Tab-separated table of C-alpha atoms and ligand atoms in Angstrom:
chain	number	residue	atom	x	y	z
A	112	UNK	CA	0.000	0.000	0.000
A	113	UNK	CA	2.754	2.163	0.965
A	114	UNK	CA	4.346	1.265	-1.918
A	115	UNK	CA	1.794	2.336	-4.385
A	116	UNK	CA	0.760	5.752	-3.115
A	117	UNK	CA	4.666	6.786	-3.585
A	118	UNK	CA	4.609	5.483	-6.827
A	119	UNK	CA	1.753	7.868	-7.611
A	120	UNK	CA	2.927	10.348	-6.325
A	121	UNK	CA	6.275	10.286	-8.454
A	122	UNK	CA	3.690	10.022	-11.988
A	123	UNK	CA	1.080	11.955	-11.011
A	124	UNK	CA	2.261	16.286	-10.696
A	125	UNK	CA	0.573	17.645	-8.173
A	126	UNK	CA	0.072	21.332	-8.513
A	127	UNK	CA	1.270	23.636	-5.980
A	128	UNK	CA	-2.205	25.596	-6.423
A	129	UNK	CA	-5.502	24.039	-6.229
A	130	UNK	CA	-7.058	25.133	-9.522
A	131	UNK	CA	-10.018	27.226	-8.809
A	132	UNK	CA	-13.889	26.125	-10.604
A	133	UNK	CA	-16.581	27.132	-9.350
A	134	UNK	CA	-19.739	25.209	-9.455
A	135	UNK	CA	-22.000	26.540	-10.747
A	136	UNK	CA	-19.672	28.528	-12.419
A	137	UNK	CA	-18.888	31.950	-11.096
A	138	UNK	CA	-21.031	34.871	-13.649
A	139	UNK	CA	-23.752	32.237	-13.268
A	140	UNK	CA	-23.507	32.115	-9.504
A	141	UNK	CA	-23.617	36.167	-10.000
A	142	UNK	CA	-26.752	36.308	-12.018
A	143	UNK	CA	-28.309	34.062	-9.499
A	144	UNK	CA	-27.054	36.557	-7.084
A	145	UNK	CA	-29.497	39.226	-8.740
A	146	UNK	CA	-32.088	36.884	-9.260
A	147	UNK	CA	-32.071	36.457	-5.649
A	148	UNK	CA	-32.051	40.111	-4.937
A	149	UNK	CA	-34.869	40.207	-7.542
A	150	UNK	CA	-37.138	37.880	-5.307
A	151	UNK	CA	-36.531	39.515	-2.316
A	152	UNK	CA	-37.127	43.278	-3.221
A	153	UNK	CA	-39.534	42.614	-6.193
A	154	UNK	CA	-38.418	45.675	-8.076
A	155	UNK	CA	-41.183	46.521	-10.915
A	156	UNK	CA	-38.034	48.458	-13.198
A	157	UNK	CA	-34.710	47.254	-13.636
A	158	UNK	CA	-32.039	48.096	-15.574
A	159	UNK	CA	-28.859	46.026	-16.305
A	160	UNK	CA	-25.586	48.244	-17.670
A	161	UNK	CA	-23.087	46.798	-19.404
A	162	UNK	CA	-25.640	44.475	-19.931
A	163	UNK	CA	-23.340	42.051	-22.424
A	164	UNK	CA	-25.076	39.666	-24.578
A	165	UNK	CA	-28.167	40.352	-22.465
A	166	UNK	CA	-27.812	36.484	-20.448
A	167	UNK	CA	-29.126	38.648	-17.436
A	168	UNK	CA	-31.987	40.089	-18.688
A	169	UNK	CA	-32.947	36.801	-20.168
A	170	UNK	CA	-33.031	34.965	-17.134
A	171	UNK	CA	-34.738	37.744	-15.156
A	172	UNK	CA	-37.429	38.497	-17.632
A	173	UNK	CA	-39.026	35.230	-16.204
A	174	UNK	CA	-39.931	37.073	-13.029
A	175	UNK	CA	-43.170	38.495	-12.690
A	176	UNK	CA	-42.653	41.267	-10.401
A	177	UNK	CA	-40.726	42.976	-13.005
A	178	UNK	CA	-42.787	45.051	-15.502
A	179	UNK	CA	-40.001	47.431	-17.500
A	180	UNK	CA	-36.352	45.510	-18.351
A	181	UNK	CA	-33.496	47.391	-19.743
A	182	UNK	CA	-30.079	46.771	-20.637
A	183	UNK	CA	-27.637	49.219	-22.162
A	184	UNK	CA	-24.505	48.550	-23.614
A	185	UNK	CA	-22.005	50.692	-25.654
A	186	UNK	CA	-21.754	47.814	-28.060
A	187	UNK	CA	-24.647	46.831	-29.952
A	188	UNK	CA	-23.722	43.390	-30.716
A	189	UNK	CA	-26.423	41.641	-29.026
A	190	UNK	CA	-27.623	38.299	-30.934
A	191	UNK	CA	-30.195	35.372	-30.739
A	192	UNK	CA	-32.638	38.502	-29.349
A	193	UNK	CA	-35.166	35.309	-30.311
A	194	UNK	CA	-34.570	34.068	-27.023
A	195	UNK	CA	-35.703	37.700	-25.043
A	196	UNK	CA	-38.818	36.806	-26.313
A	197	UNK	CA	-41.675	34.776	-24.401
A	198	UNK	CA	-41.416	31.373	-24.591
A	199	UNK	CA	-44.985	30.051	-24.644
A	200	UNK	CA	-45.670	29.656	-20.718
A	201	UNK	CA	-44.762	32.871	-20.236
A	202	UNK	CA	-46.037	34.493	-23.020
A	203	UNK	CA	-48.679	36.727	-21.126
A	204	UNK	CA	-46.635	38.654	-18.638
A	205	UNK	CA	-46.862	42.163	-18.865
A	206	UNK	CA	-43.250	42.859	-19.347
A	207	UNK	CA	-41.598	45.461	-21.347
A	208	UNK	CA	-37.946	44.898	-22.615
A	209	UNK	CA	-35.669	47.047	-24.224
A	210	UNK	CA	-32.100	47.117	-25.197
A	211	UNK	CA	-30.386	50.863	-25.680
A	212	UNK	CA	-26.929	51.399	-27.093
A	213	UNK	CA	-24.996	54.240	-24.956
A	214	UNK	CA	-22.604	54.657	-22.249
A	215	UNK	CA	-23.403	54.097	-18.980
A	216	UNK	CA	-22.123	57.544	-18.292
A	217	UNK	CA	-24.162	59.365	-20.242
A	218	UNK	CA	-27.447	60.510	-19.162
A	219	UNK	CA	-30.394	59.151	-20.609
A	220	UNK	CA	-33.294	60.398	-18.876
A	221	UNK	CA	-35.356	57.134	-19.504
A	222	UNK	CA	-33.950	55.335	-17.164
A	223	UNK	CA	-34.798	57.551	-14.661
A	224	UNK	CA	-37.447	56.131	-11.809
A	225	UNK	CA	-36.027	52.645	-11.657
A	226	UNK	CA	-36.262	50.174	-8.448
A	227	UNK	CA	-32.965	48.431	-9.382
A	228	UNK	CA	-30.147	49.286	-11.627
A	229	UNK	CA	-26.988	46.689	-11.738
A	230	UNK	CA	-23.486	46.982	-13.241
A	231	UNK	CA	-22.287	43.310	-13.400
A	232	UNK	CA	-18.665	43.244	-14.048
A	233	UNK	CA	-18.887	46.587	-15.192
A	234	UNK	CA	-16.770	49.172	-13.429
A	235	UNK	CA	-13.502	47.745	-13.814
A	236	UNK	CA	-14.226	47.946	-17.662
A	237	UNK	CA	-14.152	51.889	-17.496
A	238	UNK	CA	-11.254	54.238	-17.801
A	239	UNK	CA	-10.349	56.524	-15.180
A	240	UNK	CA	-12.740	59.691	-17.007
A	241	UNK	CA	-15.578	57.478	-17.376
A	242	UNK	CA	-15.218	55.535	-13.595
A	243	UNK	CA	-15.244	59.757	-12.392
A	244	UNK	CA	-18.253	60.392	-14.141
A	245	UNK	CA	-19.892	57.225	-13.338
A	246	UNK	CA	-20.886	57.864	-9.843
A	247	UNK	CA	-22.511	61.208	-10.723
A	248	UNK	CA	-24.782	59.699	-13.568
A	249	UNK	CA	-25.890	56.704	-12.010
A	250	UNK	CA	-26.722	57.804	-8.082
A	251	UNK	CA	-26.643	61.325	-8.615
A	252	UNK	CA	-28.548	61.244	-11.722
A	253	UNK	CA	-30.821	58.668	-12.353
A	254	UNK	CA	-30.784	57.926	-8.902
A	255	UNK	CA	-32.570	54.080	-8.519
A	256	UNK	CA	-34.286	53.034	-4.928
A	257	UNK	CA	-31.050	50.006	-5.136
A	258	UNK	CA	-27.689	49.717	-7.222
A	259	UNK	CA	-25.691	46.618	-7.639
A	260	UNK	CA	-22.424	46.476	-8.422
A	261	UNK	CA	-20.024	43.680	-8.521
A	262	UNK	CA	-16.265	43.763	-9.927
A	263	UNK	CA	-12.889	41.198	-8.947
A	264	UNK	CA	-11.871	41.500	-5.630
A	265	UNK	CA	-8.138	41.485	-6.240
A	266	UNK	CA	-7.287	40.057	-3.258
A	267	UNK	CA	-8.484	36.490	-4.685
A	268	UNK	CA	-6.316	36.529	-7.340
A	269	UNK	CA	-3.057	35.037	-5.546
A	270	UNK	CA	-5.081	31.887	-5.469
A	271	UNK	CA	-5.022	31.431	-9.670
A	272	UNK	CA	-2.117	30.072	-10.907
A	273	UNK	CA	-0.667	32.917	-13.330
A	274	UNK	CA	-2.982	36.112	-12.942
A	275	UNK	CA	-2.279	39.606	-13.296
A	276	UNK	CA	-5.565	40.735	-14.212
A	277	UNK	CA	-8.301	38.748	-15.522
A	278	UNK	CA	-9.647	39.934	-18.601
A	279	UNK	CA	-7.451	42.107	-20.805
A	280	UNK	CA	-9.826	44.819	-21.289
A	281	UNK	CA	-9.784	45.634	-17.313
A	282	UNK	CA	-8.492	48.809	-16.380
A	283	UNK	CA	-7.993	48.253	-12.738
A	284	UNK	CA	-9.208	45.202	-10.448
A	285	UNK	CA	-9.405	46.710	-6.992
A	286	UNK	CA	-8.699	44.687	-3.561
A	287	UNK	CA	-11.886	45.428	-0.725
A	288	UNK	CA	-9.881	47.897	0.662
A	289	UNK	CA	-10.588	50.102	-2.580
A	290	UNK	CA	-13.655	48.829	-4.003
A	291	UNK	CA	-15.278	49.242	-0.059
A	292	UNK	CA	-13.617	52.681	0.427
A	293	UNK	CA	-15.242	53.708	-3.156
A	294	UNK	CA	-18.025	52.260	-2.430
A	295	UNK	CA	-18.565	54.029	0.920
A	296	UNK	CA	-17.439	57.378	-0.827
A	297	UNK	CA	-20.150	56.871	-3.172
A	298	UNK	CA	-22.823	56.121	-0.955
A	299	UNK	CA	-22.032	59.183	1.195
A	300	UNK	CA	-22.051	61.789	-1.515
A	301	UNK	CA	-25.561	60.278	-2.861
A	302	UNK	CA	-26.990	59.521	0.209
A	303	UNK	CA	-27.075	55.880	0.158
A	304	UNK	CA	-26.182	52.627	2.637
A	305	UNK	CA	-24.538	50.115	1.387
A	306	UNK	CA	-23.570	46.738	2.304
A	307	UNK	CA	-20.879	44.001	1.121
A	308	UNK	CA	-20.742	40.694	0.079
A	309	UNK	CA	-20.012	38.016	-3.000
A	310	UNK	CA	-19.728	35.478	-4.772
A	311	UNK	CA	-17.278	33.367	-5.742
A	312	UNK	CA	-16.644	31.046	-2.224
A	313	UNK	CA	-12.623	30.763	-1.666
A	314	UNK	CA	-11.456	27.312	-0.857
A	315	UNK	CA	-10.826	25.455	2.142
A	316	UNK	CA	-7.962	27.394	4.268
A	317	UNK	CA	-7.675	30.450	1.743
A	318	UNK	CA	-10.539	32.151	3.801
A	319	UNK	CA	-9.430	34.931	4.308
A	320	UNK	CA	-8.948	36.413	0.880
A	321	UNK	CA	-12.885	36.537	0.565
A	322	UNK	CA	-15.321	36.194	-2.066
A	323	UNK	CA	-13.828	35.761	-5.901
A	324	UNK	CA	-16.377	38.642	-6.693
A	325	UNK	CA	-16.867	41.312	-4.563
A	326	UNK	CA	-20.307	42.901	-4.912
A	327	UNK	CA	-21.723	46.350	-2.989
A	328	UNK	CA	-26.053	46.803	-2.740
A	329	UNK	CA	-26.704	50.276	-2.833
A	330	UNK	CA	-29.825	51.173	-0.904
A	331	UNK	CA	-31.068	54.822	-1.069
A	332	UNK	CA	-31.825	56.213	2.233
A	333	UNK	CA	-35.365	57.891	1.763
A	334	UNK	CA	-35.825	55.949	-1.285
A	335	UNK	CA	-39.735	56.837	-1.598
A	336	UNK	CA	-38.824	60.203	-3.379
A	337	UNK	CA	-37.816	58.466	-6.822
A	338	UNK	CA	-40.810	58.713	-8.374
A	339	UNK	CA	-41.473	62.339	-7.936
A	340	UNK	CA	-37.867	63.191	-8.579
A	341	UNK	CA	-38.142	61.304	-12.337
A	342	UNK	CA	-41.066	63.023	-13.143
A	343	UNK	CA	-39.570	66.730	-12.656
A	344	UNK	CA	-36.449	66.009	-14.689
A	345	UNK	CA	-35.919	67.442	-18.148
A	346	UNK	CA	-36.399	64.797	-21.083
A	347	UNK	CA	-33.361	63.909	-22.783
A	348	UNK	CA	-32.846	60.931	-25.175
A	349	UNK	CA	-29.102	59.980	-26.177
A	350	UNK	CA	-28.830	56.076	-26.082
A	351	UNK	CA	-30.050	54.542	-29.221
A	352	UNK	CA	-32.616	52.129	-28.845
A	353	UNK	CA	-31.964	48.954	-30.501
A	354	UNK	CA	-34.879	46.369	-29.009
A	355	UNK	CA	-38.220	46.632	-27.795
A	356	UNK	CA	-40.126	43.853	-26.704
A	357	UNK	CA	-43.811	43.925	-25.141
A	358	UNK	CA	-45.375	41.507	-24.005
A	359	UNK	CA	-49.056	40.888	-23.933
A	360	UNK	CA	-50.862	41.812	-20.568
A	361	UNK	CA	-52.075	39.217	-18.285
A	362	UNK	CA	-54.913	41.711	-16.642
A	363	UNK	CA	-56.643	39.798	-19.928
A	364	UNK	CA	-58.943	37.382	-18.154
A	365	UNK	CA	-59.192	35.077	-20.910
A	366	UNK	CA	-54.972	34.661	-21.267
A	367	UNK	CA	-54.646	34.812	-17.818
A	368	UNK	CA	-57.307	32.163	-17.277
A	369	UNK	CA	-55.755	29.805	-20.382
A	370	UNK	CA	-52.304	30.783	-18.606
A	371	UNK	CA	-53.294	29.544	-15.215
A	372	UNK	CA	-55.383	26.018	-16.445
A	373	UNK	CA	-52.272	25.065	-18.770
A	374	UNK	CA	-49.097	25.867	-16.029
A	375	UNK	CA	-51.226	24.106	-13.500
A	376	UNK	CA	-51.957	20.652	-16.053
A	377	UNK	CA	-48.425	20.462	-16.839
A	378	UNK	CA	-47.263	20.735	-13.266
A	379	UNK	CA	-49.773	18.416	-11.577
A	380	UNK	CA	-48.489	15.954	-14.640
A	381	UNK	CA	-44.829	16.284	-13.325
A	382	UNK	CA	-45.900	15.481	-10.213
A	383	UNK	CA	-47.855	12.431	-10.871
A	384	UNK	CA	-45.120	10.686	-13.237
A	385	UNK	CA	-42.533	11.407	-10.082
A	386	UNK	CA	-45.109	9.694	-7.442
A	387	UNK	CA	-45.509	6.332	-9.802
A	388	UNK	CA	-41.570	6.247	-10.116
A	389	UNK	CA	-41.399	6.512	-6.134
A	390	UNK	CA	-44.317	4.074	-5.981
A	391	UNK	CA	-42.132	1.867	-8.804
A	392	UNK	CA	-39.458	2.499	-6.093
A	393	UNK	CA	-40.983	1.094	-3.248
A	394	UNK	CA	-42.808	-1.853	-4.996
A	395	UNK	CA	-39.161	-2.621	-5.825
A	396	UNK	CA	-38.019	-2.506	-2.712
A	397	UNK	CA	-35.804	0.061	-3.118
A	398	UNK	CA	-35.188	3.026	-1.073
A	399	UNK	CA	-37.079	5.681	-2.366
A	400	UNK	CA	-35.420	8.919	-3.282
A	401	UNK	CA	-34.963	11.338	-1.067
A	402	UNK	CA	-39.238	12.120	-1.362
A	403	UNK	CA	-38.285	16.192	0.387
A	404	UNK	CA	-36.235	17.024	-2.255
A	405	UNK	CA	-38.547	19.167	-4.203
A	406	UNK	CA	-36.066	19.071	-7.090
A	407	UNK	CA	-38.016	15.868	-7.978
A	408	UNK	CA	-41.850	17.293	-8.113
A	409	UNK	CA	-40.326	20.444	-9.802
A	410	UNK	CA	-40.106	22.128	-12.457
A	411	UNK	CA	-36.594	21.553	-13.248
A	412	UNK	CA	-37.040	18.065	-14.993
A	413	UNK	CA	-38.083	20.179	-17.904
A	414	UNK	CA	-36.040	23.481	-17.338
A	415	UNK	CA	-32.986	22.115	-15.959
A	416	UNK	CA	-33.188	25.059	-13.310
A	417	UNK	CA	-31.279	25.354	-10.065
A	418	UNK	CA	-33.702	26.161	-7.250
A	419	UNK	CA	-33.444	29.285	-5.462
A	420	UNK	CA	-33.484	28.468	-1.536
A	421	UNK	CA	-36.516	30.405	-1.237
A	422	UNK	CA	-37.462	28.795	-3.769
A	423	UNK	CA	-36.924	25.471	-2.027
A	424	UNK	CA	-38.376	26.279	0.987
A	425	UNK	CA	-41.413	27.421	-0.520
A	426	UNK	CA	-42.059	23.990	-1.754
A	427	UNK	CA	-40.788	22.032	0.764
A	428	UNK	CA	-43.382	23.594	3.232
A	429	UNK	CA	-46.611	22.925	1.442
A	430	UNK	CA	-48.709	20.221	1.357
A	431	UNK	CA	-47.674	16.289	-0.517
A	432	UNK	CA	-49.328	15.190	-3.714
A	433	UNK	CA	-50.660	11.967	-2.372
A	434	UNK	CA	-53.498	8.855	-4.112
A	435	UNK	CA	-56.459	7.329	-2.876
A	436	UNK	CA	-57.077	4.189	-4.519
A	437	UNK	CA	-56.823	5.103	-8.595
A	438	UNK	CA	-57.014	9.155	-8.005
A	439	UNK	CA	-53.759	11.262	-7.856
A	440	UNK	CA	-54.496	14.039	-5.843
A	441	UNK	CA	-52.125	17.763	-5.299
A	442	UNK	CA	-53.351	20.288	-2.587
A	443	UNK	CA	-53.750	23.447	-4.163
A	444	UNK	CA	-52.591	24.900	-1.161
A	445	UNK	CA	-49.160	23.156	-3.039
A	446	UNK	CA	-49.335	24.860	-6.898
A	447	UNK	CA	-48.636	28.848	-5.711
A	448	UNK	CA	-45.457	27.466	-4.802
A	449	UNK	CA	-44.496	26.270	-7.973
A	450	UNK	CA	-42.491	28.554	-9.664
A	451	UNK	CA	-44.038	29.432	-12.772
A	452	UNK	CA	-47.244	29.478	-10.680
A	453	UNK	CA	-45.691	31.481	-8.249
A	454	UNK	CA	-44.344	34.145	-11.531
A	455	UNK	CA	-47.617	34.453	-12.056
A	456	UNK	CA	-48.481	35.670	-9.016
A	457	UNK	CA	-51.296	33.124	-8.532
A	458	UNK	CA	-53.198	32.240	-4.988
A	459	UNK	CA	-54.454	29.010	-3.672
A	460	UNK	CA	-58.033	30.721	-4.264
A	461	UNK	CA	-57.872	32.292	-7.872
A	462	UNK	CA	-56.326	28.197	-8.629
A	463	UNK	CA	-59.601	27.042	-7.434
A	464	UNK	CA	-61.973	29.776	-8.914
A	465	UNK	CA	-59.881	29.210	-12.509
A	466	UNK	CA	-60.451	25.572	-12.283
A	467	UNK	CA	-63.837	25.673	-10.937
A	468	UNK	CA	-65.518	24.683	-14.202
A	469	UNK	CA	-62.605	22.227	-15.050
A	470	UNK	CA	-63.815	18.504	-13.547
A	471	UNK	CA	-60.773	18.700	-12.239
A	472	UNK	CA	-61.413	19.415	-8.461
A	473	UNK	CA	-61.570	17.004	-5.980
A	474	UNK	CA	-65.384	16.955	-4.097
A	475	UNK	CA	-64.365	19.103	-1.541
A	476	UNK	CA	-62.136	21.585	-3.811
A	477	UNK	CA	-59.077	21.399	-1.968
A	478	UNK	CA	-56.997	19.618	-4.874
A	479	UNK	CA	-56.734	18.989	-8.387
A	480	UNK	CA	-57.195	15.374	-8.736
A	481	UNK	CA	-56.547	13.075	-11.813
A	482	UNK	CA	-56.592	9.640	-12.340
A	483	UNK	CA	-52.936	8.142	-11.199
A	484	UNK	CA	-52.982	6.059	-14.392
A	485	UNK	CA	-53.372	7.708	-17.693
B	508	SAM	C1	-17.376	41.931	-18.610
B	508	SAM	S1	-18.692	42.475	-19.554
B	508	SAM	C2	-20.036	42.091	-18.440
B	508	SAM	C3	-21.283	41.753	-19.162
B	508	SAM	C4	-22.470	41.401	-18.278
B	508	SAM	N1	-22.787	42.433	-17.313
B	508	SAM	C5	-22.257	40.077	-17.576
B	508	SAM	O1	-22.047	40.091	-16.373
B	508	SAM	O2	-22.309	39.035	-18.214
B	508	SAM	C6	-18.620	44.239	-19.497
B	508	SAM	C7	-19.606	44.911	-20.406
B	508	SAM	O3	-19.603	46.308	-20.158
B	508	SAM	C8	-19.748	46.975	-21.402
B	508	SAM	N2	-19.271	48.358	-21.249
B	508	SAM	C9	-17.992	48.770	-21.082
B	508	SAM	N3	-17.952	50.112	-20.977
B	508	SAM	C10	-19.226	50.553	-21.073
B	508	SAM	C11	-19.842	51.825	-21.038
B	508	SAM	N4	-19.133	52.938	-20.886
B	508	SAM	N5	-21.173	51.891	-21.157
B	508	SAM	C12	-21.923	50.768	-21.329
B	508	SAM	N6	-21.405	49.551	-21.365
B	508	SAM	C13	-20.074	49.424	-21.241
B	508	SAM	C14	-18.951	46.118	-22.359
B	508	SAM	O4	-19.327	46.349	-23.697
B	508	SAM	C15	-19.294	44.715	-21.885
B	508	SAM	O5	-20.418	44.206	-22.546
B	509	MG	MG1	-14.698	41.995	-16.425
C-alpha cells in the first residue's frame, strides 16, 4: 500500500495551487445573485448596464414582479434577441424589454425612476474619465431606490495560478480595501447605505482572501422620493434604442385564465409521473429517493433550473401530492409554490376559482385530482 501511493505520487504532478472552478460557475452564480435580490425586493423596473449579450436580462425576464427591463450597452452586438422573447408559458406577462446602445455615463433620462439598476462586471471595464463620471450619472442622476455592483476583488487573485488581471480589457481590479472605500465614498455623496458581500466562495484554508467577486447593494436612504424626482427632470434621449419587446398583458382574463389552467396541467403531470416512479421504487423494494427534495416534483425536470433556496423552501413547506385508490391528488394549497405558478403571481383561491368549471377538483375543492394512471 505504501508502496503504491509513492509510486503515484512520483507520476502523477501535483500542482502547488488548487485550480479554482466554481460550481455553478462563477457569472452564473452572479446572475443568481441578482435573481435572488430580484425575489426579495420585487423591483417593478430594472435596468442592467453593461448588460453584455443580455444572459441577465434573459433569465430575469421570467420574473413576474418585473414590468419594464433594460439593458444598455455601448456595443450593440447583441444576438439570438429570439430568445428575449416569451417562450410560450410565459407568453402573457406584462413585461416590457428594451435594449439601448450608450454609455453608462451618459445621461439618458429614460432610465430615470427605476427600483434596481446593476453593473455586473462593469466598473472595472471603465477608464479613469468614465469611472469619475460614473458615480454622478448613475446615483446622482438617475438615482434608482437600489444599485448593484459587482467587480474582482483582487485580493483572490493570488489563489489562480498565473494572474495579473483577468480579462485584458480591465483597467484596474481593486482589492476590498478600494472597491469598499469607493463604495462608501459613493454612498455618502448620494446619500445611500450600502452593504458588502459576494460570490465566488474561496477554498478550504484560503478564507481569508474573501469572495472571488466582490459585490456592494446600494440602498437609497429615503428611497420613496424616486418617483417624484423622475417626473420633474428634463427629457433627454441619447442612447439609441436597438430592441423593444412587449409583451401581452395578463390583466386579460381570458390569457390569464388559459395561462393559469395550462401551467397548473403540466405541473400536476410532473408530479404524478414522479409519485408512480417513487411508488415503482418502493414496490421494488428500493429506497425511495430522497421524497423532500422538491427538485423531484419540480419544475426543473423540464427546465434544468437550479432552485433558489426560497425557492426550495417554498415547496418544501406545502402540502404532498398523495393517491387514494386510482385518483392522484395535489393540494392546491401546493401549486402557488411552484415557480411558474408562483411568476404568475397566482393564490391558492384564484387556482380554485380558474379551475372551478374544469372537472378537475376534488369533491371538496381542496386539490386537483386526476386519475394516477393515464
Ligand atoms: C465583462 S462584460 C459584463 C457583461 C455582463 N454584465 C455580464 O455580467 O455578463 C462588461 C460589459 O460592459 C460593457 N461596457 C464597457 N464600458 C461601457 C460603457 N461605458 N457603457 C456601457 N457599457 C459598457 C462592455 O461592452 C461589456 O459588454
Ligand atoms: Mg470583467
Amino acid at each position: 500500500m505504501e508502496e503504491k501511493n509513492t509510486q503515484c505520487e512520483s507520476e502523477v504532478e501535483i500542482p502547488s495551487v488548487p485550480v479554482i472552478q466554481f460550481y455553478p460557475q462563477l457569472y452564473k452564480q452572479r446572475y443568481r445573485f441578482v435573481e435572488d435580490l430580484v425575489y426579495r425586493y420585487e423591483p417593478k423596473k430594472v435596468a442592467d448596464l453593461g448588460c453584455g449579450d443580455a444572459s441577465l436580462l434573459r433569465q430575469l425576464k421570467k420574473l413576474s414582479c418585473i414590468e419594464l427591463l433594460v439593458g444598455v450597452d455601448i456595443k450593440d452586438e447583441w444576438q439570438n434577441l429570439v430568445t428575449l422573447m416569451p417562450d410560450t408559458t410565459f407568453g402573457f406577462l406584462e413585461l416590457t424589454i428594451i435594449l439601448y446602445q450608450g454609455s453608462v455615463v451618459e445621461r439618458d433620462s429614460r432610465l430615470l425612476g427605476f427600483d434596481m439598476i446593476t453593473c455586473i462586471e462593469l466598473i472595472e471595464h471603465l477608464n479613469p474619465d468614465d469611472l469619475a463620471k460614473f458615480p454622478e450619472v448613475v446615483f446622482g442622476y438617475l438615482s434608482p431606490s437600489m444599485v448593484v455592483i459587482s467587480t474582482p476583488n483582487s485580493d483572490f487573485n493570488p489563489l489562480f495560478e498565473v494572474v495579473t488581471v483577468r480579462d485584458f480589457d480591465h483597467k484596474f481590479e481593486w482589492s476590498r480595501k478600494e472597491f469598499q472605500s469607493w463604495a462608501l465614498r459613493v454612498a455618502e455623496t448620494y446619500s445611500y447605505s450600502v452593504e458588502f458581500t459576494g460570490v465566488g466562495e474561496p477554498p478550504a484554508g484560503a478564507e481569508s482572501v474573501g469572495f472571488c467577486t466582490q459585490i456592494g447593494i446600494f440602498r437609497k436612504n429615503g428611497a420613496k422620493a424616486a418617483e417624484s424626482c423622475a417626473s420633474e427632470q428634463r427629457e433627454q434621449h441619447v442612447y439609441k434604442p436597438v430592441v423593444t419587446i412587449s409583451f401581452p398583458s395578463l390583466q386579460q382574463e381570458k390569457y390569464f385564465k388559459t395561462t393559469v389552467v395550462s401551467e397548473v396541467c403540466k405541473q400536476v403531470k410532473i408530479m404524478r409521473m414522479e409519485y408512480l416512479r417513487g411508488l415503482k421504487e418502493q414496490e421494488e423494494g428500493r429506497e425511495p429517493s430522497n421524497e423532500s427534495d422538491p427538485r423531484l416534483l419540480a419544475p426543473m425536470l423540464w427546465e434544468g433550473q437550479l432552485y433558489t433556496e426560497a425557492e426550495k423552501a417554498r415547496i418544501e413547506a406545502s402540502a404532498k401530492p398523495f393517491s387514494v385508490k386510482d385518483k392522484f391528488y395535489v393540494p392546491l394549497q401546493r401549486l402557488p409554490a411552484y415557480v411558474r405558478l408562483h411568476h404568475l403571481g397566482v393564490s391558492e383561491e384564484r387556482i380554485r376559482s380558474v379551475l372551478a368549471d374544469s372537472g378537475t377538483l376534488s369533491s371538496d375543492g381542496s386539490a386537483v385530482a386526476i386519475d394516477l394512471h393515464d
